[in-house]
Amino acid sequence: MTLTADPTPSAPAAGAPAQERRLVTELPGPRSRALMERKSAAVAAGVGTTMPVFAERAGGGIVVDVDGNHLIDLGSGIAVTTVGNAAPRVVEAVQAQVAAFTHTCFMVTPYAGYVEVAEALNRLTPGGHEKRTALFNSGAEAVENAVKIARAHTGRQGVVVFDHAYHGRTNLTMAMTAKSMPYKHGFGPFASEVYRAPLSYPFRDGGLDGAEAARRAITQIEAQVGAANLACVVIEPIQGEGGFIVPAEGFLPTLLAWCRANDVVFVADEVQTGFARTGAMFACEHEDVVPDLIVTAKGIAGGLPLSAVTGRAEIMDAAHVGGLGGTYGGNPLACAAALAAIETIEADGLVARAREVHALVTARLGELRQRDARIGEVRGRGAMLAVELVDPASGEPDAALAKAVAGAAHRQGVVVLTCGTFGNVLRLLPPLSISDALLHDALDVLEAAFAAS
Ligand SMILES: *Cc1c(COP(=O)(O)O)cnc(C)c1O
């Protein structure tokens, strides 16, 4: 498809829903309520939803529900549709692929799309060293495989993760995730040889700088695990579910240097931060951190399920032939979508667009913070932004306020998510196809929600 020159490069395609917030029923509307009843009767109760509103179409910065309400999307399906929902290049590539063939299994009769995605990831991820990539289906599956690869390479078993970490919901990644409710509660026993170290959390660290916070973690790791027992350190360069925590400058480079000195594999979990989200292709780039292995998923393929582990050839090639894989890993539809999503990020300048979103949103939220002492901090990079809500007197986390503000925004047609170990963080993850006008409207709604909560 040829895209005509357009002053807003990420403008939604013709055929995308009208780019305005429009409520034609109360939320949830009657069709969503009826579907919610069927969901309760048919879907396992453990599968919750943020909003009781069922989607019908989406594009640009809008999700249209089954009652015709147009909602502003500040969630991107949890940082997945970074290039936009039903992004034109993704739609075209998947339509062509689905008509050609849907699956052969790369481990049976391989196909070019998988190799092309591997080549693209080897090119785009930080570091000029020789790399290899393996593809999987979900973020958790890729994290598990990064651990398998690090263990095969080092011959050691220990895995270090951090406070507030989120790495998934499988057994090993539940062990790696910090927060009990809802991710782990009642689901143990968990995988062994997983050790937790303290993070750098500038808002709550009492002035500890990045290098000091890293030394605190390293001291604990050396005492409680020992480098000689350690296969890998796995860290989100900006923590996602844990509260959009940006570690103090110097934390990641100091940890990396210690890993290098001790032959410990440094694994960056960029499942949420990757693919232009933070105003760089990968969040590690903000501090010139070159991880040994980088795990990607979410924003990789415009909404199709795909994940990857990319890293140093000598580490990636340590697993024996046949040791890695899976029936669907690197499915041809997902690979076609990933190539189209990557082309969209590069051709439409979405890394720069994420920085524009950052400037617009942080200016508005900064003003709001001046007026509202319950906003303890505005933080994040690029279009991965959050406010941490606190009791102004004590600084204690205020989860009830986060819930109230998110609920008020939802009722006014703005999809916004919460996060944080203490549930007191509102996070904004708009698709990079959203317009400035929609961002301003959504921020107006959030402001009113704060005023009313
Ligand atoms: C979402 C997420 C995962 C898990 O990805 P799934 O595709 O849900 O398995 C892992 N790590 C991080 C940082 C995430 O944000």
Coordinates of C-alpha atoms and ligand atoms in Angstrom, one line a residue:
M1 CA 0.0 0.0 0.0
T2 CA 1.3 3.5 -0.8
L3 CA 0.9 6.0 2.0
T4 CA 0.5 9.6 0.8
A5 CA 2.6 12.2 2.5
D6 CA 0.8 13.4 5.6
P7 CA 1.8 16.1 8.1
T8 CA 0.9 13.6 10.9
P9 CA 2.8 10.5 9.9
S10 CA 1.0 8.3 12.3
A11 CA -2.5 9.4 11.1
P12 CA -4.9 6.5 11.1
A13 CA -5.9 4.9 7.8
A14 CA -9.0 5.6 5.9
G15 CA -11.6 3.2 7.3
A16 CA -10.4 3.7 10.9
P17 CA -13.1 4.8 13.3
A18 CA -13.9 8.5 13.7
Q19 CA -11.1 10.0 15.8
E20 CA -13.2 11.5 18.6
R21 CA -14.5 10.4 22.0
R22 CA -18.3 9.9 21.6
L23 CA -20.6 8.3 24.1
V24 CA -24.0 7.2 22.8
T25 CA -25.0 5.0 25.8
E26 CA -24.1 4.9 29.4
L27 CA -21.0 2.7 30.0
P28 CA -21.3 -0.2 29.9
G29 CA -24.1 -0.1 27.3
P30 CA -26.8 -2.7 26.9
R31 CA -24.9 -4.9 24.4
S32 CA -21.7 -4.9 26.6
R33 CA -23.9 -5.7 29.7
A34 CA -25.4 -8.7 27.8
L35 CA -22.0 -9.9 26.7
M36 CA -20.7 -9.5 30.3
E37 CA -23.4 -11.8 31.5
R38 CA -22.5 -14.4 28.9
K39 CA -18.8 -14.0 29.8
S40 CA -19.6 -14.7 33.5
A41 CA -21.4 -17.9 32.5
A42 CA -18.8 -19.1 30.0
V43 CA -15.4 -17.8 30.9
A44 CA -13.4 -18.8 33.9
A45 CA -13.8 -16.3 36.7
G46 CA -10.0 -15.9 37.1
V47 CA -9.9 -14.1 33.8
G48 CA -10.8 -10.5 34.8
T49 CA -11.3 -7.4 32.7
T50 CA -10.3 -3.8 33.4
M51 CA -13.6 -2.5 31.9
P52 CA -16.9 -4.3 31.4
V53 CA -17.0 -3.0 27.8
F54 CA -16.7 -5.2 24.7
A55 CA -14.7 -4.0 21.7
E56 CA -15.9 -4.1 18.2
R57 CA -13.3 -2.2 16.2
A58 CA -10.3 0.0 16.9
G59 CA -7.8 2.2 15.1
G60 CA -5.8 5.5 15.5
G61 CA -6.4 6.4 19.2
I62 CA -10.0 5.0 19.4
V63 CA -11.6 1.8 20.5
V64 CA -15.3 1.4 19.4
D65 CA -17.4 -0.8 21.6
V66 CA -20.4 -3.0 20.7
D67 CA -22.8 -0.2 21.6
G68 CA -21.1 2.3 19.3
N69 CA -19.3 4.3 22.0
H70 CA -16.0 5.7 20.9
L71 CA -13.4 5.4 23.7
I72 CA -10.0 7.0 23.8
D73 CA -7.3 4.3 24.1
L74 CA -4.6 5.1 26.6
G75 CA -3.8 1.4 27.1
S76 CA -2.9 -0.1 23.7
G77 CA -4.1 -3.5 25.0
I78 CA -1.2 -3.2 27.6
A79 CA 1.5 -1.7 25.4
V80 CA 0.8 -4.0 22.4
T81 CA -0.7 -1.9 19.7
T82 CA 2.1 0.7 19.7
V83 CA 1.8 1.1 15.9
G84 CA -2.0 1.4 16.2
N85 CA -4.8 -1.1 16.1
A86 CA -5.4 -2.7 12.7
A87 CA -2.4 -0.6 11.5
P88 CA -2.6 -0.6 7.6
R89 CA 0.7 -2.3 6.9
V90 CA 0.0 -5.0 9.5
V91 CA -3.5 -5.6 8.1
E92 CA -2.2 -5.9 4.5
A93 CA 0.8 -8.2 5.5
V94 CA -1.4 -10.5 7.6
Q95 CA -4.1 -10.7 4.9
A96 CA -1.5 -11.7 2.3
Q97 CA 0.1 -14.3 4.6
V98 CA -3.2 -15.8 5.8
A99 CA -4.2 -16.5 2.2
A100 CA -0.8 -18.0 1.4
F101 CA -0.4 -20.4 4.3
T102 CA -1.2 -20.2 8.0
H103 CA 1.2 -22.7 9.6
T104 CA 3.8 -25.3 8.8
C105 CA 5.7 -25.2 12.1
F106 CA 9.1 -23.6 11.7
M107 CA 10.7 -26.8 13.2
V108 CA 9.2 -28.9 10.4
T109 CA 9.3 -26.9 7.2
P110 CA 10.7 -23.4 7.9
Y111 CA 9.7 -20.2 6.1
A112 CA 11.5 -16.9 5.3
G113 CA 9.3 -14.7 7.5
Y114 CA 10.8 -16.1 10.7
V115 CA 14.4 -15.6 9.4
E116 CA 13.5 -12.0 8.4
V117 CA 12.1 -11.2 11.8
A118 CA 15.3 -12.7 13.4
E119 CA 17.4 -10.5 11.0
A120 CA 15.4 -7.4 11.9
L121 CA 15.7 -8.0 15.7
N122 CA 19.5 -8.7 15.3
R123 CA 19.8 -5.4 13.5
L124 CA 17.6 -3.3 15.8
T125 CA 18.5 -4.4 19.3
P126 CA 21.4 -2.7 21.1
G127 CA 25.0 -3.6 20.4
G128 CA 27.0 -4.3 17.2
H129 CA 28.0 -7.8 18.2
E130 CA 27.0 -10.9 16.3
K131 CA 23.5 -12.0 17.4
R132 CA 21.0 -14.8 17.1
T133 CA 17.2 -14.8 17.7
A134 CA 14.6 -17.4 18.7
L135 CA 10.9 -16.7 18.4
F136 CA 8.1 -17.8 20.8
N137 CA 4.4 -16.8 21.5
S138 CA 4.2 -14.9 24.7
G139 CA 6.4 -12.7 26.9
A140 CA 6.4 -15.3 29.7
E141 CA 7.5 -18.0 27.3
A142 CA 10.3 -15.9 26.0
V143 CA 11.5 -15.0 29.5
E144 CA 11.5 -18.7 30.4
N145 CA 13.6 -19.4 27.3
A146 CA 16.1 -16.6 28.1
V147 CA 16.6 -18.4 31.4
K148 CA 17.1 -21.8 29.7
I149 CA 19.6 -20.3 27.3
A150 CA 21.5 -18.5 30.1
R151 CA 21.7 -21.8 32.1
A152 CA 22.8 -23.7 29.1
H153 CA 25.6 -21.2 28.4
T154 CA 26.9 -20.8 32.0
G155 CA 26.2 -24.2 33.4
R156 CA 24.8 -22.4 36.5
Q157 CA 21.2 -22.3 37.8
G158 CA 20.6 -19.1 39.8
V159 CA 18.4 -16.4 38.5
V160 CA 18.3 -12.9 40.1
V161 CA 15.2 -10.7 39.7
F162 CA 14.2 -7.5 41.5
D163 CA 11.6 -6.1 43.8
H164 CA 8.4 -5.0 42.0
A165 CA 9.4 -7.2 39.0
Y166 CA 6.8 -8.6 36.6
H167 CA 7.9 -11.4 34.2
G168 CA 4.7 -13.4 33.5
R169 CA 2.3 -16.0 34.8
T170 CA 3.8 -19.4 34.0
N171 CA 5.4 -21.3 36.8
L172 CA 9.0 -20.0 36.4
T173 CA 7.9 -16.5 35.6
M174 CA 5.4 -16.4 38.6
A175 CA 8.5 -17.2 40.7
M176 CA 10.3 -14.3 39.1
T177 CA 7.3 -11.9 39.5
A178 CA 7.2 -10.0 42.8
K179 CA 3.6 -9.3 43.5
S180 CA 1.5 -12.0 45.1
M181 CA -2.1 -10.8 44.5
P182 CA -3.3 -11.5 41.9
Y183 CA -0.4 -13.1 40.0
K184 CA 0.9 -15.8 42.4
H185 CA -1.6 -16.1 45.3
G186 CA -2.6 -19.7 45.8
F187 CA -0.7 -20.9 42.8
G188 CA 2.6 -22.3 44.3
P189 CA 4.9 -24.1 44.8
F190 CA 7.0 -22.0 42.5
A191 CA 10.2 -22.8 40.6
S192 CA 13.4 -22.8 42.7
E193 CA 16.7 -21.0 42.3
V194 CA 15.1 -17.6 41.8
Y195 CA 16.5 -14.8 44.1
R196 CA 15.1 -11.3 44.6
A197 CA 17.3 -8.2 44.9
P198 CA 16.4 -4.6 45.8
L199 CA 15.7 -2.2 42.9
S200 CA 16.5 1.5 42.4
Y201 CA 13.2 3.3 43.0
P202 CA 14.0 7.0 43.1
F203 CA 10.7 8.2 44.5
R204 CA 11.0 5.9 47.5
D205 CA 14.8 5.4 47.8
G206 CA 15.5 8.4 50.0
G207 CA 18.1 9.9 47.8
L208 CA 20.1 6.8 47.0
D209 CA 21.7 7.3 43.6
G210 CA 21.8 4.7 40.8
A211 CA 25.3 3.4 41.5
E212 CA 24.6 3.2 45.3
A213 CA 21.4 1.3 44.7
A214 CA 23.2 -1.1 42.3
R215 CA 25.9 -1.7 45.0
R216 CA 23.2 -2.4 47.5
A217 CA 21.8 -5.1 45.2
I218 CA 25.2 -6.5 44.3
T219 CA 26.2 -6.8 48.0
Q220 CA 23.0 -8.8 48.6
I221 CA 23.5 -11.0 45.5
E222 CA 27.1 -11.8 46.4
A223 CA 26.1 -12.7 50.0
Q224 CA 22.9 -14.6 49.4
V225 CA 23.5 -16.3 46.0
G226 CA 27.2 -15.9 44.9
A227 CA 28.2 -15.0 41.4
A228 CA 29.5 -18.5 40.8
N229 CA 26.0 -20.0 41.2
L230 CA 24.3 -17.4 39.1
A231 CA 23.3 -17.9 35.5
C232 CA 21.6 -14.6 34.9
V233 CA 20.2 -11.3 36.2
V234 CA 16.8 -10.5 34.6
I235 CA 15.6 -6.9 34.8
E236 CA 13.0 -4.7 33.2
P237 CA 14.9 -1.5 32.3
I238 CA 11.7 0.4 33.3
Q239 CA 9.4 -1.7 35.4
G240 CA 6.0 -2.2 33.9
E241 CA 3.4 -3.8 36.1
G242 CA 5.5 -3.0 39.2
G243 CA 4.7 0.7 38.7
F244 CA 6.5 2.2 35.8
I245 CA 9.6 2.6 37.9
V246 CA 12.6 4.3 36.1
P247 CA 15.7 3.3 38.0
A248 CA 18.1 6.1 38.9
E249 CA 20.8 6.9 36.3
G250 CA 23.7 4.5 36.7
F251 CA 21.8 1.6 38.2
L252 CA 21.6 -0.4 35.0
P253 CA 25.2 0.3 33.8
T254 CA 26.6 -0.6 37.3
L255 CA 24.7 -3.9 37.4
L256 CA 25.7 -4.7 33.8
A257 CA 29.4 -4.1 34.6
W258 CA 29.2 -6.4 37.6
C259 CA 27.5 -9.1 35.4
R260 CA 30.3 -8.8 32.8
A261 CA 33.0 -9.0 35.4
N262 CA 31.4 -12.2 36.8
D263 CA 30.3 -13.9 33.6
V264 CA 26.7 -13.6 34.6
V265 CA 24.3 -13.2 31.7
F266 CA 22.5 -9.8 31.7
V267 CA 19.0 -10.2 30.4
A268 CA 16.8 -7.2 29.7
D269 CA 13.1 -7.9 29.8
E270 CA 11.9 -5.3 27.3
V271 CA 8.5 -7.0 26.8
Q272 CA 6.7 -3.8 27.8
T273 CA 9.4 -1.2 27.0
G274 CA 10.4 -2.3 23.6
F275 CA 9.6 -1.1 20.0
A276 CA 9.6 2.7 20.3
R277 CA 7.4 2.8 23.4
T278 CA 9.9 4.8 25.6
G279 CA 11.1 7.2 22.9
A280 CA 13.9 4.8 21.8
M281 CA 13.6 1.6 19.9
F282 CA 14.6 -0.2 23.2
A283 CA 14.7 1.4 26.7
C284 CA 18.2 0.1 27.3
E285 CA 19.4 2.6 24.8
H286 CA 18.7 5.6 27.2
E287 CA 21.8 4.6 29.2
D288 CA 23.7 2.9 26.4
V289 CA 23.2 -0.4 28.1
V290 CA 24.0 -3.4 25.8
P291 CA 22.3 -6.5 27.3
D292 CA 23.6 -10.0 26.6
L293 CA 20.1 -11.1 25.9
I294 CA 17.0 -9.0 25.3
V295 CA 13.4 -10.4 25.6
T296 CA 10.7 -8.8 23.5
A297 CA 7.0 -9.3 22.9
K298 CA 3.9 -7.0 23.4
G299 CA 4.7 -4.2 20.8
I300 CA 6.5 -6.5 18.5
A301 CA 3.8 -7.4 16.0
G302 CA 1.0 -4.9 16.1
G303 CA -1.3 -7.1 18.2
L304 CA -0.5 -10.6 16.9
P305 CA 1.0 -13.0 19.5
L306 CA 4.8 -13.2 19.1
S307 CA 7.8 -12.9 21.4
A308 CA 11.6 -13.2 21.0
V309 CA 14.9 -13.7 22.7
T310 CA 17.7 -12.0 20.9
G311 CA 21.3 -11.9 22.0
R312 CA 25.0 -12.7 21.7
A313 CA 25.6 -15.5 19.2
E314 CA 27.8 -17.5 21.6
I315 CA 25.2 -17.4 24.3
M316 CA 22.2 -18.0 22.1
D317 CA 23.9 -20.9 20.4
A318 CA 24.7 -22.6 23.7
A319 CA 21.4 -24.6 23.7
H320 CA 21.7 -27.9 21.9
V321 CA 19.9 -28.4 18.5
G322 CA 16.2 -29.2 19.3
G323 CA 16.4 -27.7 22.8
L324 CA 14.5 -24.5 21.8
G325 CA 11.2 -24.2 20.0
G326 CA 7.5 -24.9 20.2
T327 CA 4.6 -25.7 17.9
Y328 CA 3.5 -22.1 17.2
G329 CA 6.7 -20.1 18.0
G330 CA 7.3 -17.6 15.2
N331 CA 3.9 -18.4 13.5
P332 CA 3.9 -17.0 9.9
L333 CA 1.0 -14.6 10.5
A334 CA 2.8 -13.2 13.6
C335 CA 6.0 -12.9 11.6
A336 CA 4.3 -11.0 8.8
A337 CA 2.7 -8.7 11.3
A338 CA 6.1 -8.1 13.0
L339 CA 7.8 -7.1 9.8
A340 CA 5.0 -4.7 9.0
A341 CA 5.0 -3.3 12.5
I342 CA 8.8 -2.7 12.4
E343 CA 8.4 -1.1 9.0
T344 CA 5.7 1.2 10.4
I345 CA 7.9 2.2 13.4
E346 CA 10.8 3.1 11.1
A347 CA 8.9 4.6 8.2
D348 CA 6.5 6.7 10.3
G349 CA 9.1 7.9 12.7
L350 CA 7.3 6.5 15.8
V351 CA 10.4 6.8 18.1
A352 CA 10.1 10.5 17.6
R353 CA 6.4 10.4 18.0
A354 CA 6.8 8.7 21.4
R355 CA 9.0 11.7 22.5
E356 CA 6.3 14.2 21.3
V357 CA 3.7 12.3 23.3
H358 CA 6.0 12.5 26.3
A359 CA 6.4 16.2 26.0
L360 CA 2.6 16.8 25.6
V361 CA 1.5 14.5 28.4
T362 CA 4.2 15.3 31.0
A363 CA 3.5 19.1 30.5
R364 CA -0.2 18.6 31.3
L365 CA 0.4 16.1 34.2
G366 CA 3.1 18.4 35.6
E367 CA 0.6 21.3 35.8
L368 CA -1.9 19.0 37.4
R369 CA 0.7 17.9 40.0
Q370 CA 1.3 21.6 40.9
R371 CA -2.3 21.8 41.9
D372 CA -2.9 18.4 43.4
A373 CA -0.5 17.2 46.1
R374 CA -1.9 13.6 45.9
I375 CA 0.2 13.2 42.7
G376 CA 3.5 12.2 44.3
E377 CA 5.4 11.8 41.1
V378 CA 5.0 12.1 37.3
R379 CA 7.4 9.7 35.6
G380 CA 8.3 7.5 32.7
R381 CA 9.9 7.8 29.3
G382 CA 8.4 8.4 25.9
A383 CA 4.8 7.2 25.7
M384 CA 5.3 5.0 28.8
L385 CA 4.0 7.4 31.5
A386 CA 2.6 7.2 35.0
V387 CA 1.6 9.2 38.0
E388 CA 2.1 7.7 41.5
L389 CA -0.7 8.6 43.9
V390 CA 0.0 9.1 47.6
D391 CA -1.5 10.5 50.7
P392 CA 0.0 14.0 50.7
A393 CA 0.7 14.0 54.5
S394 CA 2.3 10.6 54.9
G395 CA 3.5 9.8 51.4
E396 CA 1.8 6.4 51.7
P397 CA 0.5 4.8 48.5
D398 CA -3.2 5.7 47.7
A399 CA -4.6 2.8 45.8
A400 CA -8.2 3.9 46.4
L401 CA -7.6 7.2 44.6
A402 CA -6.0 5.4 41.6
K403 CA -9.0 3.2 41.4
A404 CA -11.5 6.1 41.8
V405 CA -9.7 8.2 39.1
A406 CA -9.4 5.2 36.7
G407 CA -13.1 4.4 37.3
A408 CA -14.2 8.0 36.6
A409 CA -12.1 8.1 33.4
H410 CA -13.6 4.8 32.3
R411 CA -17.2 6.1 32.7
Q412 CA -16.3 9.1 30.5
G413 CA -14.8 6.9 27.8
V414 CA -11.1 6.9 28.5
V415 CA -9.3 3.5 28.7
V416 CA -6.7 3.9 31.4
L417 CA -4.8 1.3 33.4
T418 CA -3.4 1.1 36.9
C419 CA -0.3 -0.7 38.1
G420 CA 2.2 -0.8 40.9
T421 CA 2.9 -3.2 43.7
F422 CA 0.6 -1.1 45.9
G423 CA -1.9 -0.5 43.1
N424 CA -1.5 3.3 43.4
V425 CA -0.1 4.1 39.9
L426 CA -2.1 5.3 36.9
R427 CA -0.3 4.4 33.7
L428 CA -0.7 5.8 30.3
L429 CA 0.4 3.7 27.2
P430 CA -1.3 5.4 24.3
P431 CA -0.9 3.9 20.8
L432 CA 1.6 6.1 18.8
S433 CA -1.1 6.5 16.2
I434 CA -3.1 8.7 18.6
S435 CA -3.6 12.4 17.7
D436 CA -2.7 15.3 19.9
A437 CA -6.4 16.3 20.1
L438 CA -7.3 12.9 21.5
L439 CA -4.5 13.1 24.1
H440 CA -5.7 16.5 25.2
D441 CA -9.3 15.4 25.5
A442 CA -8.2 12.3 27.5
L443 CA -6.1 14.5 29.8
D444 CA -9.1 16.8 30.3
V445 CA -11.1 13.8 31.4
L446 CA -8.3 12.7 33.8
E447 CA -8.1 16.2 35.3
A448 CA -11.9 16.2 35.9
A449 CA -11.6 12.7 37.3
F450 CA -9.0 14.0 39.8
A451 CA -11.2 16.9 40.7
A452 CA -14.1 14.7 41.4
S453 CA -12.2 11.9 43.3
Ligands
LIG1 C1 3.6 -8.5 30.0 C2 5.0 -8.8 30.4 C3 5.5 -10.1 30.4 C4 4.6 -11.3 30.1 O1 4.2 -11.2 28.8 P1 3.0 -12.2 28.4 O2 2.9 -12.0 26.9 O3 1.7 -11.7 29.1 O4 3.3 -13.6 28.8 C5 6.8 -10.2 30.8 N1 7.5 -9.2 31.1 C6 7.1 -7.9 31.1 C7 8.0 -6.8 31.5 C8 5.8 -7.7 30.8 O5 5.3 -6.4 30.8

